[in-house]
Tab-separated table of C-alpha atoms and ligand atoms in Angstrom:
chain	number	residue	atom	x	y	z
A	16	UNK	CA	0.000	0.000	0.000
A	17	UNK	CA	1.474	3.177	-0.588
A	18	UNK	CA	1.992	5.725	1.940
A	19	UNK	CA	2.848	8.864	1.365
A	20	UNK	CA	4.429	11.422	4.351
A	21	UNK	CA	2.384	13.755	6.145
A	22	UNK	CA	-0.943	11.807	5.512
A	23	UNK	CA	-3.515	10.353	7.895
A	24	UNK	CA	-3.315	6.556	7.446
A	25	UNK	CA	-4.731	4.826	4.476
A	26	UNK	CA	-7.318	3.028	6.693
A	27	UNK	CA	-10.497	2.433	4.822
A	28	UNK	CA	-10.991	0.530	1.316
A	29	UNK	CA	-11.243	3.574	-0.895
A	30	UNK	CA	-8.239	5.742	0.694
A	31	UNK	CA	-5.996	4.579	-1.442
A	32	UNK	CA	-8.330	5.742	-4.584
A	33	UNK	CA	-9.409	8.898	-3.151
A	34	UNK	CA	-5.080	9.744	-2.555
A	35	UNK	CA	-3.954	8.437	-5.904
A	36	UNK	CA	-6.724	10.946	-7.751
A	37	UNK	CA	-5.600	13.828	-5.238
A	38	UNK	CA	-2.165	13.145	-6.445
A	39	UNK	CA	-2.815	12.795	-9.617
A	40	UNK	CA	-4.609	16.442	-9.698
A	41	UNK	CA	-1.962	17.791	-7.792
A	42	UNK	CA	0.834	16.415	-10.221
A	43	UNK	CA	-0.636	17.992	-13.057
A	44	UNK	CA	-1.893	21.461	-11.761
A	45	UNK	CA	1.848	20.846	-11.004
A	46	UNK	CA	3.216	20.151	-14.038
A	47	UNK	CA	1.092	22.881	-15.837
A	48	UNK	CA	1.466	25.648	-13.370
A	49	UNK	CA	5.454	25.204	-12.963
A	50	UNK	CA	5.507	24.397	-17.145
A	51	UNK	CA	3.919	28.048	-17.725
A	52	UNK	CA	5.943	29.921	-14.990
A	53	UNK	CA	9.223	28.769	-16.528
A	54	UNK	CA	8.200	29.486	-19.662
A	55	UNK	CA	7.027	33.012	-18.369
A	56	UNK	CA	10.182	33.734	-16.488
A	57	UNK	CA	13.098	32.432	-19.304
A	58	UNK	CA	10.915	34.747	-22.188
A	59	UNK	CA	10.926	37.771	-20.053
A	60	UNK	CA	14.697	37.229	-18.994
A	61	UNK	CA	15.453	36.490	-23.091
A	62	UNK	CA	13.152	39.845	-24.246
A	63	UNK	CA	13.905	42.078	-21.942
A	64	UNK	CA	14.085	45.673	-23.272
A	65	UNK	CA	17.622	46.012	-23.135
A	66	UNK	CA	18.130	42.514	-24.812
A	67	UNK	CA	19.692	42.314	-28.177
A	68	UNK	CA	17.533	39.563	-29.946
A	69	UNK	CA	15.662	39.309	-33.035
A	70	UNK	CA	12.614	40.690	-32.826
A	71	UNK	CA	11.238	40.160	-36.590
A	72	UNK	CA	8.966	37.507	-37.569
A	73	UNK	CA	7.214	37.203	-35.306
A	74	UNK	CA	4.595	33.994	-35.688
A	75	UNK	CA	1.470	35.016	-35.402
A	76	UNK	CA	-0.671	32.058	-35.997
A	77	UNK	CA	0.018	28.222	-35.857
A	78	UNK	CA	-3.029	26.107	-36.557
A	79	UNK	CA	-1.272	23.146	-35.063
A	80	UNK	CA	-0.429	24.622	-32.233
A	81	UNK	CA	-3.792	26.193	-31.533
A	82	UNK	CA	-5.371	22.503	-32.282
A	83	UNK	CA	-2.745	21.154	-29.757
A	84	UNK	CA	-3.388	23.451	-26.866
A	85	UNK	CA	-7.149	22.986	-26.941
A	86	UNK	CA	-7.143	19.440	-27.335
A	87	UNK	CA	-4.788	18.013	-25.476
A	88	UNK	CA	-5.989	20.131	-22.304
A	89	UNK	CA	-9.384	18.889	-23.128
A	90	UNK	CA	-8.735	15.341	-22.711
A	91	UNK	CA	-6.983	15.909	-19.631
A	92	UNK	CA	-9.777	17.574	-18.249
A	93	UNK	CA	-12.524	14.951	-19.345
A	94	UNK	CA	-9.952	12.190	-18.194
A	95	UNK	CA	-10.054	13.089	-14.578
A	96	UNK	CA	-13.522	14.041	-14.630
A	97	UNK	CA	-14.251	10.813	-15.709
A	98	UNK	CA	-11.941	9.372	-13.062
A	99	UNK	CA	-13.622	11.680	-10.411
A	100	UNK	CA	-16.640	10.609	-11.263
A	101	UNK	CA	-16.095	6.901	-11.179
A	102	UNK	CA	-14.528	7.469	-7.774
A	103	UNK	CA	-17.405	9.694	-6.554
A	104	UNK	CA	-19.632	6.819	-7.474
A	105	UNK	CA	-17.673	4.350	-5.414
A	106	UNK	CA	-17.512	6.353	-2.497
A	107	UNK	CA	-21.506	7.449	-2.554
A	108	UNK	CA	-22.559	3.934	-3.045
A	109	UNK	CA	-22.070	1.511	-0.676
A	110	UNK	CA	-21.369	-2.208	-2.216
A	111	UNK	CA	-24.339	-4.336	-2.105
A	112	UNK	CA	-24.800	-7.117	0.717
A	113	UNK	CA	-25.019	-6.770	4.391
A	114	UNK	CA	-23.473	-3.970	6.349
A	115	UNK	CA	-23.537	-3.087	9.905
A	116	UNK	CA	-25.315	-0.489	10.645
A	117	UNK	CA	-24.313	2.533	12.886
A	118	UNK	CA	-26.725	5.459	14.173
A	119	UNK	CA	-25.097	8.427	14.639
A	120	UNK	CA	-26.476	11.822	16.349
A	121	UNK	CA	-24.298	14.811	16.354
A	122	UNK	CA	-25.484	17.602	18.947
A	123	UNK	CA	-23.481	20.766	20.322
A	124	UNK	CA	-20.984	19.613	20.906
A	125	UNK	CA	-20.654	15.518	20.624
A	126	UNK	CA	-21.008	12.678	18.914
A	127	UNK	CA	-23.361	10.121	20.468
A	128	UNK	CA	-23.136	6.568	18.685
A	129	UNK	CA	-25.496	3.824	19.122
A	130	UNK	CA	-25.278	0.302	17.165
A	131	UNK	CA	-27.406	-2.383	16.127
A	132	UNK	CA	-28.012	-4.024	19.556
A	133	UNK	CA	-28.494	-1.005	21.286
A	134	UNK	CA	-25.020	-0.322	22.554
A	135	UNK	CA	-24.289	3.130	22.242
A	136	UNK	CA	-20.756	5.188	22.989
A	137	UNK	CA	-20.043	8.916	23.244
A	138	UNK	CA	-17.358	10.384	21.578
A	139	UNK	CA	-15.772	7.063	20.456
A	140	UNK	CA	-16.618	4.443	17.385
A	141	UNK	CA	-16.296	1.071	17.845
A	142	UNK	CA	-16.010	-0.379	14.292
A	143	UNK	CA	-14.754	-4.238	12.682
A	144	UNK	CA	-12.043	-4.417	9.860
A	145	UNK	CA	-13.233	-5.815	6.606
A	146	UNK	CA	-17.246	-5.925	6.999
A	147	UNK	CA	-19.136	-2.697	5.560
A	148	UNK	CA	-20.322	-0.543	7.898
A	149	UNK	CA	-22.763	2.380	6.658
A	150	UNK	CA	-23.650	5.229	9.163
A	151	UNK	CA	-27.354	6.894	9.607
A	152	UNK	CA	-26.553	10.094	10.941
A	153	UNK	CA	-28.679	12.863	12.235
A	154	UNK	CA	-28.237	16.182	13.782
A	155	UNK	CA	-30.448	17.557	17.072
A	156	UNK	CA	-29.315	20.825	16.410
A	157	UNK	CA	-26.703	22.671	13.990
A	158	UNK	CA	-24.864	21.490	10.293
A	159	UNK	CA	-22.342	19.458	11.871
A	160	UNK	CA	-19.498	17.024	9.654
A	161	UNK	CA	-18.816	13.282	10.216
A	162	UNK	CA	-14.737	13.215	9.249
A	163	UNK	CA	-12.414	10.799	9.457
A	164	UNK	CA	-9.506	11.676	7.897
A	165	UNK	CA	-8.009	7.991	8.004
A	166	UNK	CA	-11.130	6.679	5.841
A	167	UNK	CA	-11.207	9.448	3.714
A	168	UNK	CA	-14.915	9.769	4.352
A	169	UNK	CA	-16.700	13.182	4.917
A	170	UNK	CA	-20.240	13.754	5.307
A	171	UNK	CA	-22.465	16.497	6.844
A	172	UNK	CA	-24.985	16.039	9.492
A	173	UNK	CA	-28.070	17.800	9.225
A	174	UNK	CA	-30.975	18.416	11.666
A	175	UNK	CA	-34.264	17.037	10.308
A	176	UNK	CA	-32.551	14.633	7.683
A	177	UNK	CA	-30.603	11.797	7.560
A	178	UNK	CA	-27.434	11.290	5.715
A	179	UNK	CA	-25.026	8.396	5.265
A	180	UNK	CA	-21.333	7.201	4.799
A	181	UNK	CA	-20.269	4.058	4.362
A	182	UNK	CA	-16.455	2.246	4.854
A	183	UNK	CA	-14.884	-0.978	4.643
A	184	UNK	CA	-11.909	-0.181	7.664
A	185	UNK	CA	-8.796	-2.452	6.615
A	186	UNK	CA	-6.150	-1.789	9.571
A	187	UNK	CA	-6.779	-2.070	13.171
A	188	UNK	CA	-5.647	0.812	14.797
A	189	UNK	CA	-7.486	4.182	16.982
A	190	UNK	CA	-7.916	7.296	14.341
A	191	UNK	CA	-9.388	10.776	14.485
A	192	UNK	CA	-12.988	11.114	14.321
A	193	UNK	CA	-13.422	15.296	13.747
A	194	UNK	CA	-16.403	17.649	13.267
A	195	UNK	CA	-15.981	19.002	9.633
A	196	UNK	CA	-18.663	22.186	9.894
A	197	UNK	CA	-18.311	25.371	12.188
A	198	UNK	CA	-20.841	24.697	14.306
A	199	UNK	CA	-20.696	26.911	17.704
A	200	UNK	CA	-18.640	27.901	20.270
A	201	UNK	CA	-16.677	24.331	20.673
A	202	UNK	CA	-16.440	23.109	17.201
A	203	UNK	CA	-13.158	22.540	17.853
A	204	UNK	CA	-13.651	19.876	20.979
A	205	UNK	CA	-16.094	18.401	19.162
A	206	UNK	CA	-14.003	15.050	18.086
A	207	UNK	CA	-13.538	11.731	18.657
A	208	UNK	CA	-11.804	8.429	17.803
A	209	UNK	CA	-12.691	5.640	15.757
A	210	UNK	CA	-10.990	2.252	17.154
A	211	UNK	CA	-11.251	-0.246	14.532
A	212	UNK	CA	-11.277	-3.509	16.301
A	213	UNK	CA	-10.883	-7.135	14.107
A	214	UNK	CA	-14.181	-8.686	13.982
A	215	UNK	CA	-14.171	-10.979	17.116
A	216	UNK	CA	-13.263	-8.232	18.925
A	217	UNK	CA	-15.400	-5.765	17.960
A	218	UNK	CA	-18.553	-9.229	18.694
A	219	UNK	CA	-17.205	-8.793	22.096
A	220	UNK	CA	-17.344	-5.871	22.450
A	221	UNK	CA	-20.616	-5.669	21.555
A	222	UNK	CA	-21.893	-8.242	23.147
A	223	UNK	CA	-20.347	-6.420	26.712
A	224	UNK	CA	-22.884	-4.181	25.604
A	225	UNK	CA	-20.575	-0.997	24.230
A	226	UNK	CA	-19.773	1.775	26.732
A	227	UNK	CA	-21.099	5.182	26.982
A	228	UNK	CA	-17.978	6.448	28.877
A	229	UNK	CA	-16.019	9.657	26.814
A	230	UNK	CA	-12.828	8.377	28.254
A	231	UNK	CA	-10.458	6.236	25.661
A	232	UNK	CA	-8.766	3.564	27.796
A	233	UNK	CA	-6.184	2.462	25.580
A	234	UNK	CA	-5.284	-0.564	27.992
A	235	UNK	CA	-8.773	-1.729	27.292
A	236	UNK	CA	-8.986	-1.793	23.735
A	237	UNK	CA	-5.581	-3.783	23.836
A	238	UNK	CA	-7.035	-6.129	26.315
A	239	UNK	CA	-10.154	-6.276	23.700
A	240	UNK	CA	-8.148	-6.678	20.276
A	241	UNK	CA	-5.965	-9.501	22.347
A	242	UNK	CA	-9.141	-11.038	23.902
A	243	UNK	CA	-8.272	-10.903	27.087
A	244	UNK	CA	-10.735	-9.964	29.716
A	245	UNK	CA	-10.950	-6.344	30.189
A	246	UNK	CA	-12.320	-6.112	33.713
A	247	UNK	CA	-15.971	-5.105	32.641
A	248	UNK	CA	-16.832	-8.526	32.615
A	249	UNK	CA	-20.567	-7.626	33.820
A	250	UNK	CA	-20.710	-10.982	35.773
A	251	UNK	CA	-17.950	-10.028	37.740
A	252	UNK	CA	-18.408	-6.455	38.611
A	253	UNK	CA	-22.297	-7.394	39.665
A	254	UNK	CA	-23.394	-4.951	36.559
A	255	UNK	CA	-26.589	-5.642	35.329
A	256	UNK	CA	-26.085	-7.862	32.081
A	257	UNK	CA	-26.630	-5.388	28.970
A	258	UNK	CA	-29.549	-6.019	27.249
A	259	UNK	CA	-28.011	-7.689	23.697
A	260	UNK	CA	-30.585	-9.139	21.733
A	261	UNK	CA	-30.748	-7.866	18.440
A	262	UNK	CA	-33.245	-5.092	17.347
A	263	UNK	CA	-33.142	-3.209	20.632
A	264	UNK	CA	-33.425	-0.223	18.700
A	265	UNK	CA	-36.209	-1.491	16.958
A	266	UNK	CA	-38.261	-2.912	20.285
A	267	UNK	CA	-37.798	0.342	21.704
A	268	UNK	CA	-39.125	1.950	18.430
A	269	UNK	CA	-41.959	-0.635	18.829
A	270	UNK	CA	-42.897	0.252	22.416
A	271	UNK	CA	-43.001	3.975	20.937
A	272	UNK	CA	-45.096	2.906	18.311
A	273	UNK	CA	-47.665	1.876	20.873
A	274	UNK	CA	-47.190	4.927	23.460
A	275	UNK	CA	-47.915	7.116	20.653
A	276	UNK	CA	-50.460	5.778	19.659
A	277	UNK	CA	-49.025	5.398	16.174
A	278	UNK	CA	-51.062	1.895	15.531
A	279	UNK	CA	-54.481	3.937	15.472
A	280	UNK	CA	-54.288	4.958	12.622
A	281	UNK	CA	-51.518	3.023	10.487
A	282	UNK	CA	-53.160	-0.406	11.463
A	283	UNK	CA	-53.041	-3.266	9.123
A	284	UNK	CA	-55.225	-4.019	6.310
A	285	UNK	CA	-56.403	-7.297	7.691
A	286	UNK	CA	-56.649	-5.624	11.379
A	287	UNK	CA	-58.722	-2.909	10.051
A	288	UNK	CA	-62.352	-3.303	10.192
A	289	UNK	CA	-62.704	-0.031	8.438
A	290	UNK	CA	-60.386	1.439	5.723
A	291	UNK	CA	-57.344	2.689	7.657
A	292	UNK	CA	-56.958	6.764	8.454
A	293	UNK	CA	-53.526	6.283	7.598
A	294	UNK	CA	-50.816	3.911	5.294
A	295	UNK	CA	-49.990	0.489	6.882
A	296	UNK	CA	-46.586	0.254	7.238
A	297	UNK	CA	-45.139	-2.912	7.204
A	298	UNK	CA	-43.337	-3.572	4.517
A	299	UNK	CA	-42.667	0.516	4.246
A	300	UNK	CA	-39.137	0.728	3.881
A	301	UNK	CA	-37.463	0.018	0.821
A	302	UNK	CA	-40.995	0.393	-1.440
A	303	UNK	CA	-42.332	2.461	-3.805
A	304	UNK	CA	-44.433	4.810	-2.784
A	305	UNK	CA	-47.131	6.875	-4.999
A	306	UNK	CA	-47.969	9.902	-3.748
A	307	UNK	CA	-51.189	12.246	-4.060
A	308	UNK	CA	-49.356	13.965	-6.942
A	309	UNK	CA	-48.934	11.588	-8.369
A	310	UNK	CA	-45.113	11.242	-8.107
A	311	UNK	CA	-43.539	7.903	-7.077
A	312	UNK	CA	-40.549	8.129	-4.466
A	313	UNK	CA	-38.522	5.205	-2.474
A	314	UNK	CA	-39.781	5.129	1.227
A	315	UNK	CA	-35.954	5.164	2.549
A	316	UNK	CA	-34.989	6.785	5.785
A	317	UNK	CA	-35.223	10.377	4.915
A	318	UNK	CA	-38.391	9.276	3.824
A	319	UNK	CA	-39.694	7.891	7.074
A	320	UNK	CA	-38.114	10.056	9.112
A	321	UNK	CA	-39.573	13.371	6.887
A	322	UNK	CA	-43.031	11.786	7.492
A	323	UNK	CA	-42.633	11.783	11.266
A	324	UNK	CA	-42.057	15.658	11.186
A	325	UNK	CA	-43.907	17.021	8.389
A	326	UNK	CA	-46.421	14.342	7.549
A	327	UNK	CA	-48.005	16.543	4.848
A	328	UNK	CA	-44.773	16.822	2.737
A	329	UNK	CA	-44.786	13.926	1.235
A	330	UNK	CA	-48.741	12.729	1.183
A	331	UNK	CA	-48.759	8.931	0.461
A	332	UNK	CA	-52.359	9.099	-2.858
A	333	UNK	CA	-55.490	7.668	-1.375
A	334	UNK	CA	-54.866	9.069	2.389
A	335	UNK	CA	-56.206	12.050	3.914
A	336	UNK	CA	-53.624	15.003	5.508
A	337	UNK	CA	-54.983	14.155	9.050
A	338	UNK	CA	-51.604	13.560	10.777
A	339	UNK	CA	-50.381	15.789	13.573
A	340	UNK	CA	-46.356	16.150	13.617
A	341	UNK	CA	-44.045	15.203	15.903
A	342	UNK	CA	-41.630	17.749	15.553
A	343	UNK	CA	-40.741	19.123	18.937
A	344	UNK	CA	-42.300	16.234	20.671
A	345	UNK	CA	-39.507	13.244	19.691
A	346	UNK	CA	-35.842	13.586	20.784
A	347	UNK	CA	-33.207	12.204	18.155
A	348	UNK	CA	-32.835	8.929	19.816
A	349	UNK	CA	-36.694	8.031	19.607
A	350	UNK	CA	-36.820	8.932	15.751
A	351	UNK	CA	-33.952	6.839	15.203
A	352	UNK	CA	-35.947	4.033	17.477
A	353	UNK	CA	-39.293	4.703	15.575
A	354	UNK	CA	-36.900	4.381	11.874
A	355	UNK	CA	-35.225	1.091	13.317
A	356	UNK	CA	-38.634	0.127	14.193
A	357	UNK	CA	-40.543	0.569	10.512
A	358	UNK	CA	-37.588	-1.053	9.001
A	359	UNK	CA	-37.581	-4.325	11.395
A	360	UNK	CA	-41.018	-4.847	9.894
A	361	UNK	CA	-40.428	-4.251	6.643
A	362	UNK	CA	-37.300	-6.940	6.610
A	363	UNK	CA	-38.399	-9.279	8.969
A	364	UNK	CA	-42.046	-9.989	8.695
A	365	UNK	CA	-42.333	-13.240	10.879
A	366	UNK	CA	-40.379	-10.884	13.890
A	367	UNK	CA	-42.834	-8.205	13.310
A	368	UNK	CA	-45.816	-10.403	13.707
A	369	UNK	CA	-44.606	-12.309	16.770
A	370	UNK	CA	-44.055	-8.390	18.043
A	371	UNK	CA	-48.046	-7.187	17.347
A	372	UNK	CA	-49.053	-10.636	18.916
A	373	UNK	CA	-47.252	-9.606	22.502
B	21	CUA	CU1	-20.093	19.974	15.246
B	21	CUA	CU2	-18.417	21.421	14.371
């Protein structure tokens, strides 16, 4: 792999793409900038005023030449576009197949984490070599920016969206996690550290349920990435054993479901003994949905989440604009629960039954 000096570490599966382009742009802007100061410098030197040179016959047109220095910068320009482009693409799209997913909330002025099975970290991002890992991230406040200068990877965080980033980590190792957008007073302590664990270790981790502490305890990690026990065994210190089934972010989405009161109205079509006020949702995510005008959109997260706050936006055809919003009312946390939620029954249909049976 190359490494070049003064660079964060080539730690993610496109770095290496993302550096060779930047060099590549650099190199030329390079090669043309220094070609055309030279140039500049040795004609002024050879006609200065005082110079005795011949100064008749001057060319003053050269079809070749003018076909040369259109052309040629042409193709150079379309070339890296090209290449830009293809790398864009790779970098926007995450590969196809299963990744780990990673919530993310940024807020004024940290960065709260919480994974699949509910473990959730401050300040710190527990993440596996090899296995894609694509991060839902949401803002409770400002424009913040997910950077991590080791993966090459930056991506704002808005309030009232949801954006993603996805990375394949390659090296183990602990690497800067900043905040890429001004964003107050203490933009500048608002950072972190991604420790990118192999994949048992980053299991076991998980499975000791994460930890919400700010503090990196380098000794622990080690003790982690070796497998040895790291002291927060929770048998032994008489913790209470983290909750780590899978979906905890969904269940909790589910219990919100009910508290809210959210089944009312979006009830099943078999359920319903009347047509339903509002869309059932299983099978929401990931669907086409027709709207009243007509327009057909993907329900992804944005989509869900959009529909939480300003349920009129985005008016699914056939339903009426009855639904109240729930801006203001929902912290970050719970809209992430409620998204978890609509997605665990639109991918796992037997789990979501078993769940409206309890
Ligand atoms: Cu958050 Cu800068």
């Amino acid at each position: 792999m190359l490494d070049f000096p003064l660079f964060p570490d080539q730690a993610s599966s496109i770095a290496q793409q993302i550096d060779l382009l930047y060099f590549a742009l650099l190199g030329l802007g390079a090669f043309f900038g220094l070609g055309v100061a030279s140039v500049l410098v040795y004609l002024a030197v050879k006609y200065r005023a005082a110079a005795d040179v011949d100064r008749s016959n001057a060319a003053t047109e050269s079809i070749r030449l003018e076909v040369a220095w259109a052309l040629i910068p042409l193709g150079l320009a379309v070339g890296m576009f090209g290449w830009g482009a293809a790398v864009y693409v790779d970098v926007q799209a995450p590969p196809s197949g299963e990744a780990i997913e990673i919530y993310a909330v940024g807020k004024q002025w940290m960065w709260q984490f919480q994974h699949e099975n509910g473990a959730r970290e401050i300040n710190m991002l527990h993440v596996p070599t090899g296995l894609t890992v694509r991060m839902i991230m949401t803002s409770e406040d400002v424009i913040h920016g997910f950077f991590v200068p080791a993966f090459r990877i930056k991506q704002d965080v808005l309030p009232g969206r949801f954006t993603s980033a996805w990375f394949v980590a390659t090296n183990t190792g602990t690497y800067h996690l900043f905040c890429a957008e001004y964003c107050g007073t203490e933009h500048s302590f608002m950072k972190g550290r991604v420790v990118v664990m192999t994949p048992p270790a980053y299991e076991q981790w998980l499975r000791l349920g994460g930890d919400d502490s700010d503090e990196f305890d380098e000794a622990r990690v080690r003790n982690l990435e070796e497998g040895r026990p790291t002291g927060d065994d929770p048998l032994a210190g008489g913790q209470a054993v983290p909750d780590v089934s899978p979906g905890v972010m969904a269940a909790a989405g589910a219990e919100l479901f009910d508290s809210l009161r959210c089944n009312v109205c979006h009830r099943t079509e078999s359920a319903a003994l009347t047509p339903s006020t509002g869309p059932p949702l299983e099978g929401v995510f990931g669907r086409r949905v027709t709207l009243h005008n007509e327009r057909e959109i993907v329900a992804d997260e944005q989509y869900l989440l959009e529909s939480i706050l300003y349920p009129s936006a985005k008016l699914v055809q056939g339903y009426p604009p009855v639904m109240p919003t729930y801006a203001g009312q929902l912290n970050e946390t719970q809209l992430n629960q409620l998204v978890a939620y609509l997605k665990s029954i639109s991918e796992y249909d037997a789990a979501a039954s078993e769940e409206s049976e309890r």
